[in-house]
XYZ file of C-alpha atoms in Angstrom:
114
model
C 0.000 0.000 0.000
C 1.743 3.133 -1.236
C 1.108 6.391 0.558
C -0.592 9.317 -1.188
C 1.475 11.951 -3.008
C 0.270 15.503 -2.481
C 1.318 18.493 -4.603
C 0.342 22.036 -5.485
C 1.119 23.898 -2.291
C 3.052 27.127 -2.113
C 3.218 30.666 -0.811
C 0.278 32.908 -1.629
C -1.055 36.220 -0.404
C -4.302 36.413 1.521
C -7.219 36.335 -0.882
C -5.337 34.202 -3.365
C -6.011 30.701 -4.642
C -4.247 27.362 -4.881
C -5.225 23.986 -6.285
C -3.897 20.917 -4.533
C -3.666 17.496 -6.160
C -3.220 14.089 -4.610
C -2.320 10.893 -6.434
C -3.510 7.832 -4.553
C -3.069 4.101 -5.029
C -6.127 2.152 -6.011
C -6.094 0.190 -2.771
C -6.649 3.430 -0.849
C -8.821 5.244 -3.377
C -11.287 2.766 -4.810
C -14.672 2.898 -3.164
C -13.466 4.912 -0.200
C -14.474 8.293 1.066
C -11.442 10.511 0.500
C -10.497 13.528 2.538
C -8.161 16.481 2.675
C -6.601 17.134 6.036
C -4.336 19.849 7.360
C -1.988 20.294 10.275
C -0.775 23.681 11.423
C 2.282 24.034 13.694
C 1.431 23.023 17.239
C -2.048 21.845 16.305
C -3.665 18.490 15.696
C -4.373 17.304 12.181
C -7.947 18.122 11.146
C -10.026 17.008 8.218
C -11.228 19.977 6.184
C -13.102 18.295 3.339
C -14.327 14.872 2.272
C -15.883 13.340 -0.811
C -17.587 10.006 -1.407
C -16.957 7.884 -4.488
C -20.274 9.228 -5.801
C -19.281 12.857 -5.329
C -21.094 13.831 -2.135
C -18.997 16.371 -0.253
C -18.758 17.917 3.167
C -16.550 20.588 4.684
C -15.497 21.916 8.025
C -17.234 25.223 8.739
C -14.045 27.262 8.497
C -13.588 26.459 4.782
C -17.179 26.240 3.566
C -17.757 28.431 0.552
C -14.016 28.812 -0.078
C -12.685 25.280 -0.657
C -13.956 22.695 -3.134
C -12.982 19.040 -3.054
C -13.283 16.876 -6.148
C -12.052 13.505 -7.368
C -11.287 11.830 -10.669
C -12.144 8.161 -10.290
C -10.397 7.325 -13.572
C -7.087 8.754 -12.356
C -7.241 7.873 -8.632
C -6.715 11.564 -7.920
C -8.258 13.949 -5.414
C -8.182 17.733 -5.744
C -8.740 20.659 -3.410
C -9.461 24.043 -4.937
C -8.790 26.712 -2.321
C -10.020 30.246 -2.902
C -10.070 33.356 -0.733
C -7.212 31.972 1.300
C -6.585 33.335 4.776
C -3.439 33.316 6.932
C -5.152 30.814 9.234
C -5.242 28.341 6.331
C -1.462 28.032 6.628
C -0.647 24.371 7.263
C 0.691 21.203 5.731
C -2.105 19.622 3.713
C -2.530 15.870 3.354
C -4.988 13.627 1.603
C -6.049 10.141 2.574
C -9.089 7.998 2.973
C -11.545 8.809 5.734
C -11.157 6.187 8.421
C -8.210 4.254 9.830
C -5.020 5.287 8.053
C -1.866 3.187 7.933
C 0.421 5.563 6.078
C 0.410 9.306 5.532
C 2.151 11.013 2.644
C 4.612 13.871 2.955
C 1.931 16.496 2.519
C 2.231 19.818 0.738
C 2.940 23.094 2.514
C 0.481 25.942 2.085
C 1.564 29.311 3.421
C -0.753 32.309 3.260
C 0.781 35.697 3.967
C -1.221 38.619 5.289
């Protein structure tokens, strides 16, 4: 079971946008609810968005209306479109299935400057 590979992070000014991508092995992706998580320095990892294999989504309140999660079931890839970014969105972002996780990827750093 290979861990996910996240990409697309970077440094952006407040109000800007980024699109994260995550390539996932079939054993993790197929049929599972997939999520984007983030961990800021000194804080616990939190799930910010999730999507079922059928495309039903949910979001933590702090990102509703700004972030959009999507998935391409033909490419085993999950995306997170992040708009209207705020400094408090600064964190390392990870993707993985929702549920027990054996291996986390390296994540991708998102830094939002004020």
